[in-house]
Amino acid sequence: MYGAQEAGQPGLAVCPLMCEPVEGRCHWCARELPATRRRWCSDACARNFEKNHWWPAARRTARRRDKYACRQCGRKRLDRIRLEVNHIEPALGRHSEVSCAHHLSNLETLCDECHRAVSAAQRNEKRGKARAGTPANRPEFA
């Protein structure tokens, strides 16, 4: 899926949620843990994990990264528009859980208008794929 390095963050090439962490190693960067730490070697590693897995932090970080502007049309928050954060690969209802769907590499800031257009295109694409798999559209079932 989306690894820490792909998200532009120093860290493991594989997401820490995707594999079992190594005992005594940081769950984000795999460095040896100081004796006083259990999961992260530093506050910075804990924050990087949070910014890539916890929806409120990931959303806030994506908006900041995109300089509070829509990545599609370039309109800015200063234009009195509503900015939303879109999952490039849809999260499918996983907003409330810690998830790899929230990696920064999978997020983009969009204005409300562009977000609606992108979401509609994603829905249409999904419907098209679903229809292509139905027996009526497959020659082996004709």
PDB file of C-alpha atoms in Angstrom:
ATOM      1  CA  MET A   1       0.000   0.000   0.000  1.00  0.00           C
ATOM      2  CA  TYR A   2       1.449   3.384   0.960  1.00  0.00           C
ATOM      3  CA  GLY A   3       4.793   3.212   2.741  1.00  0.00           C
ATOM      4  CA  ALA A   4       6.366   5.825   4.956  1.00  0.00           C
ATOM      5  CA  GLN A   5       9.048   6.649   2.381  1.00  0.00           C
ATOM      6  CA  GLU A   6       6.442   6.974  -0.368  1.00  0.00           C
ATOM      7  CA  ALA A   7       4.656   9.526   1.800  1.00  0.00           C
ATOM      8  CA  GLY A   8       7.757  11.723   1.795  1.00  0.00           C
ATOM      9  CA  GLN A   9       8.561  10.837   5.382  1.00  0.00           C
ATOM     10  CA  PRO A  10      11.783   9.373   6.700  1.00  0.00           C
ATOM     11  CA  GLY A  11      11.027   5.886   7.833  1.00  0.00           C
ATOM     12  CA  LEU A  12      10.443   2.365   6.714  1.00  0.00           C
ATOM     13  CA  ALA A  13       9.629   1.423   3.141  1.00  0.00           C
ATOM     14  CA  VAL A  14       6.847  -0.758   4.544  1.00  0.00           C
ATOM     15  CA  CYS A  15       4.115   0.769   6.656  1.00  0.00           C
ATOM     16  CA  PRO A  16       4.396  -0.185  10.340  1.00  0.00           C
ATOM     17  CA  LEU A  17       0.719  -1.187  10.334  1.00  0.00           C
ATOM     18  CA  MET A  18       1.362  -3.701   7.560  1.00  0.00           C
ATOM     19  CA  CYS A  19       3.825  -5.880   9.465  1.00  0.00           C
ATOM     20  CA  GLU A  20       4.659  -6.977  12.962  1.00  0.00           C
ATOM     21  CA  PRO A  21       6.961  -4.457  14.652  1.00  0.00           C
ATOM     22  CA  VAL A  22      10.325  -5.771  15.783  1.00  0.00           C
ATOM     23  CA  GLU A  23      10.652  -5.870  19.559  1.00  0.00           C
ATOM     24  CA  GLY A  24      12.945  -3.145  20.848  1.00  0.00           C
ATOM     25  CA  ARG A  25      12.730  -1.157  17.590  1.00  0.00           C
ATOM     26  CA  CYS A  26      10.846   2.035  16.757  1.00  0.00           C
ATOM     27  CA  HIS A  27       7.542   1.249  15.028  1.00  0.00           C
ATOM     28  CA  TRP A  28       8.150   4.074  12.524  1.00  0.00           C
ATOM     29  CA  CYS A  29      11.875   4.215  11.674  1.00  0.00           C
ATOM     30  CA  ALA A  30      13.080   0.836  13.065  1.00  0.00           C
ATOM     31  CA  ARG A  31      15.870   2.440  15.110  1.00  0.00           C
ATOM     32  CA  GLU A  32      16.690   0.861  18.443  1.00  0.00           C
ATOM     33  CA  LEU A  33      14.398   2.142  21.193  1.00  0.00           C
ATOM     34  CA  PRO A  34      15.836   4.059  24.128  1.00  0.00           C
ATOM     35  CA  ALA A  35      15.206   2.322  27.455  1.00  0.00           C
ATOM     36  CA  THR A  36      12.492   4.848  28.356  1.00  0.00           C
ATOM     37  CA  ARG A  37      10.437   4.267  25.177  1.00  0.00           C
ATOM     38  CA  ARG A  38       8.138   1.404  24.196  1.00  0.00           C
ATOM     39  CA  ARG A  39       6.876   2.121  20.677  1.00  0.00           C
ATOM     40  CA  TRP A  40       8.544   5.193  19.132  1.00  0.00           C
ATOM     41  CA  CYS A  41      12.176   6.259  19.462  1.00  0.00           C
ATOM     42  CA  SER A  42      11.176   9.937  19.501  1.00  0.00           C
ATOM     43  CA  ASP A  43       8.212  12.270  19.593  1.00  0.00           C
ATOM     44  CA  ALA A  44       8.929  13.044  15.925  1.00  0.00           C
ATOM     45  CA  CYS A  45       8.433   9.382  14.953  1.00  0.00           C
ATOM     46  CA  ALA A  46       5.184   9.243  16.930  1.00  0.00           C
ATOM     47  CA  ARG A  47       3.960  12.393  15.140  1.00  0.00           C
ATOM     48  CA  ASN A  48       4.933  11.001  11.708  1.00  0.00           C
ATOM     49  CA  PHE A  49       2.978   7.832  12.402  1.00  0.00           C
ATOM     50  CA  GLU A  50      -0.016   9.883  13.576  1.00  0.00           C
ATOM     51  CA  LYS A  51       0.105  12.200  10.523  1.00  0.00           C
ATOM     52  CA  ASN A  52      -0.037   9.199   8.182  1.00  0.00           C
ATOM     53  CA  HIS A  53      -2.610   7.016   9.957  1.00  0.00           C
ATOM     54  CA  TRP A  54      -4.985   9.041  12.143  1.00  0.00           C
ATOM     55  CA  TRP A  55      -7.589  10.874  10.015  1.00  0.00           C
ATOM     56  CA  PRO A  56      -7.804  14.213  11.898  1.00  0.00           C
ATOM     57  CA  ALA A  57      -4.009  14.604  11.922  1.00  0.00           C
ATOM     58  CA  ALA A  58      -3.606  13.375   8.326  1.00  0.00           C
ATOM     59  CA  ARG A  59      -6.306  15.764   7.069  1.00  0.00           C
ATOM     60  CA  ARG A  60      -4.718  18.732   8.863  1.00  0.00           C
ATOM     61  CA  THR A  61      -1.246  17.811   7.563  1.00  0.00           C
ATOM     62  CA  ALA A  62      -2.474  17.386   3.962  1.00  0.00           C
ATOM     63  CA  ARG A  63      -4.113  20.829   3.970  1.00  0.00           C
ATOM     64  CA  ARG A  64      -0.933  22.387   5.325  1.00  0.00           C
ATOM     65  CA  ARG A  65       1.231  20.504   2.788  1.00  0.00           C
ATOM     66  CA  ASP A  66      -1.001  21.741  -0.060  1.00  0.00           C
ATOM     67  CA  LYS A  67      -0.758  25.329   1.242  1.00  0.00           C
ATOM     68  CA  TYR A  68      -4.528  25.475   1.814  1.00  0.00           C
ATOM     69  CA  ALA A  69      -5.248  25.385  -1.929  1.00  0.00           C
ATOM     70  CA  CYS A  70      -7.184  23.019  -4.190  1.00  0.00           C
ATOM     71  CA  ARG A  71      -4.782  20.747  -6.072  1.00  0.00           C
ATOM     72  CA  GLN A  72      -7.145  20.614  -9.074  1.00  0.00           C
ATOM     73  CA  CYS A  73      -8.135  24.238  -9.705  1.00  0.00           C
ATOM     74  CA  GLY A  74      -5.709  26.133  -7.439  1.00  0.00           C
ATOM     75  CA  ARG A  75      -8.362  28.073  -5.532  1.00  0.00           C
ATOM     76  CA  LYS A  76      -7.265  28.970  -2.016  1.00  0.00           C
ATOM     77  CA  ARG A  77      -8.901  29.066   1.370  1.00  0.00           C
ATOM     78  CA  LEU A  78      -8.577  32.856   1.219  1.00  0.00           C
ATOM     79  CA  ASP A  79     -11.116  32.805  -1.644  1.00  0.00           C
ATOM     80  CA  ARG A  80     -13.740  31.881   0.981  1.00  0.00           C
ATOM     81  CA  ILE A  81     -14.173  28.370  -0.357  1.00  0.00           C
ATOM     82  CA  ARG A  82     -14.520  25.164   1.581  1.00  0.00           C
ATOM     83  CA  LEU A  83     -11.466  22.934   1.315  1.00  0.00           C
ATOM     84  CA  GLU A  84     -11.819  19.197   1.796  1.00  0.00           C
ATOM     85  CA  VAL A  85      -9.289  16.392   1.808  1.00  0.00           C
ATOM     86  CA  ASN A  86      -9.886  13.587  -0.673  1.00  0.00           C
ATOM     87  CA  HIS A  87      -8.589  10.029  -0.493  1.00  0.00           C
ATOM     88  CA  ILE A  88      -7.111   9.294  -3.936  1.00  0.00           C
ATOM     89  CA  GLU A  89      -7.791   5.606  -3.299  1.00  0.00           C
ATOM     90  CA  PRO A  90     -11.162   5.811  -1.491  1.00  0.00           C
ATOM     91  CA  ALA A  91     -11.150   5.138   2.260  1.00  0.00           C
ATOM     92  CA  LEU A  92     -14.540   3.408   2.072  1.00  0.00           C
ATOM     93  CA  GLY A  93     -15.781   4.475   5.491  1.00  0.00           C
ATOM     94  CA  ARG A  94     -12.491   3.973   7.342  1.00  0.00           C
ATOM     95  CA  HIS A  95     -12.233   7.592   8.473  1.00  0.00           C
ATOM     96  CA  SER A  96     -12.712   6.858  12.161  1.00  0.00           C
ATOM     97  CA  GLU A  97     -10.036   4.201  12.451  1.00  0.00           C
ATOM     98  CA  VAL A  98      -6.265   4.262  12.320  1.00  0.00           C
ATOM     99  CA  SER A  99      -5.638   3.223   8.737  1.00  0.00           C
ATOM    100  CA  CYS A 100      -3.061   3.172   5.957  1.00  0.00           C
ATOM    101  CA  ALA A 101      -5.746   4.786   3.763  1.00  0.00           C
ATOM    102  CA  HIS A 102      -4.754   8.058   5.477  1.00  0.00           C
ATOM    103  CA  HIS A 103      -1.128   8.090   4.275  1.00  0.00           C
ATOM    104  CA  LEU A 104      -0.253  11.535   2.975  1.00  0.00           C
ATOM    105  CA  SER A 105       0.627  10.032  -0.416  1.00  0.00           C
ATOM    106  CA  ASN A 106      -3.057   9.027  -0.697  1.00  0.00           C
ATOM    107  CA  LEU A 107      -4.479  12.449   0.218  1.00  0.00           C
ATOM    108  CA  GLU A 108      -5.094  15.617  -1.784  1.00  0.00           C
ATOM    109  CA  THR A 109      -6.730  18.908  -0.831  1.00  0.00           C
ATOM    110  CA  LEU A 110      -9.677  19.832  -3.056  1.00  0.00           C
ATOM    111  CA  CYS A 111     -12.300  22.567  -3.051  1.00  0.00           C
ATOM    112  CA  ASP A 112     -15.875  21.372  -2.544  1.00  0.00           C
ATOM    113  CA  GLU A 113     -16.660  21.645  -6.267  1.00  0.00           C
ATOM    114  CA  CYS A 114     -13.606  19.652  -7.402  1.00  0.00           C
ATOM    115  CA  HIS A 115     -14.120  17.099  -4.623  1.00  0.00           C
ATOM    116  CA  ARG A 116     -17.688  16.446  -5.807  1.00  0.00           C
ATOM    117  CA  ALA A 117     -16.455  16.003  -9.393  1.00  0.00           C
ATOM    118  CA  VAL A 118     -13.635  13.637  -8.372  1.00  0.00           C
ATOM    119  CA  SER A 119     -15.961  11.605  -6.131  1.00  0.00           C
ATOM    120  CA  ALA A 120     -18.546  11.329  -8.928  1.00  0.00           C
ATOM    121  CA  ALA A 121     -15.844  10.118 -11.340  1.00  0.00           C
ATOM    122  CA  GLN A 122     -14.679   7.530  -8.774  1.00  0.00           C
ATOM    123  CA  ARG A 123     -18.263   6.293  -8.311  1.00  0.00           C
ATOM    124  CA  ASN A 124     -18.805   6.057 -12.086  1.00  0.00           C
ATOM    125  CA  GLU A 125     -15.530   4.182 -12.519  1.00  0.00           C
ATOM    126  CA  LYS A 126     -16.499   1.755  -9.764  1.00  0.00           C
ATOM    127  CA  ARG A 127     -19.941   1.219 -11.336  1.00  0.00           C
ATOM    128  CA  GLY A 128     -18.341   0.597 -14.721  1.00  0.00           C
ATOM    129  CA  LYS A 129     -16.022  -2.031 -13.260  1.00  0.00           C
ATOM    130  CA  ALA A 130     -18.927  -3.679 -11.443  1.00  0.00           C
ATOM    131  CA  ARG A 131     -20.983  -3.801 -14.669  1.00  0.00           C
ATOM    132  CA  ALA A 132     -18.065  -5.262 -16.623  1.00  0.00           C
ATOM    133  CA  GLY A 133     -18.019  -8.226 -14.241  1.00  0.00           C
ATOM    134  CA  THR A 134     -21.726  -9.074 -14.577  1.00  0.00           C
ATOM    135  CA  PRO A 135     -22.699 -12.187 -16.564  1.00  0.00           C
ATOM    136  CA  ALA A 136     -24.580 -10.141 -19.215  1.00  0.00           C
ATOM    137  CA  ASN A 137     -21.358  -8.342 -20.149  1.00  0.00           C
ATOM    138  CA  ARG A 138     -19.071 -11.362 -20.160  1.00  0.00           C
ATOM    139  CA  PRO A 139     -18.965 -13.598 -23.260  1.00  0.00           C
ATOM    140  CA  GLU A 140     -18.419 -16.789 -21.265  1.00  0.00           C
ATOM    141  CA  PHE A 141     -21.906 -16.327 -19.771  1.00  0.00           C
ATOM    142  CA  ALA A 142     -23.644 -15.537 -23.091  1.00  0.00           C
TER     143      ALA A 142
END
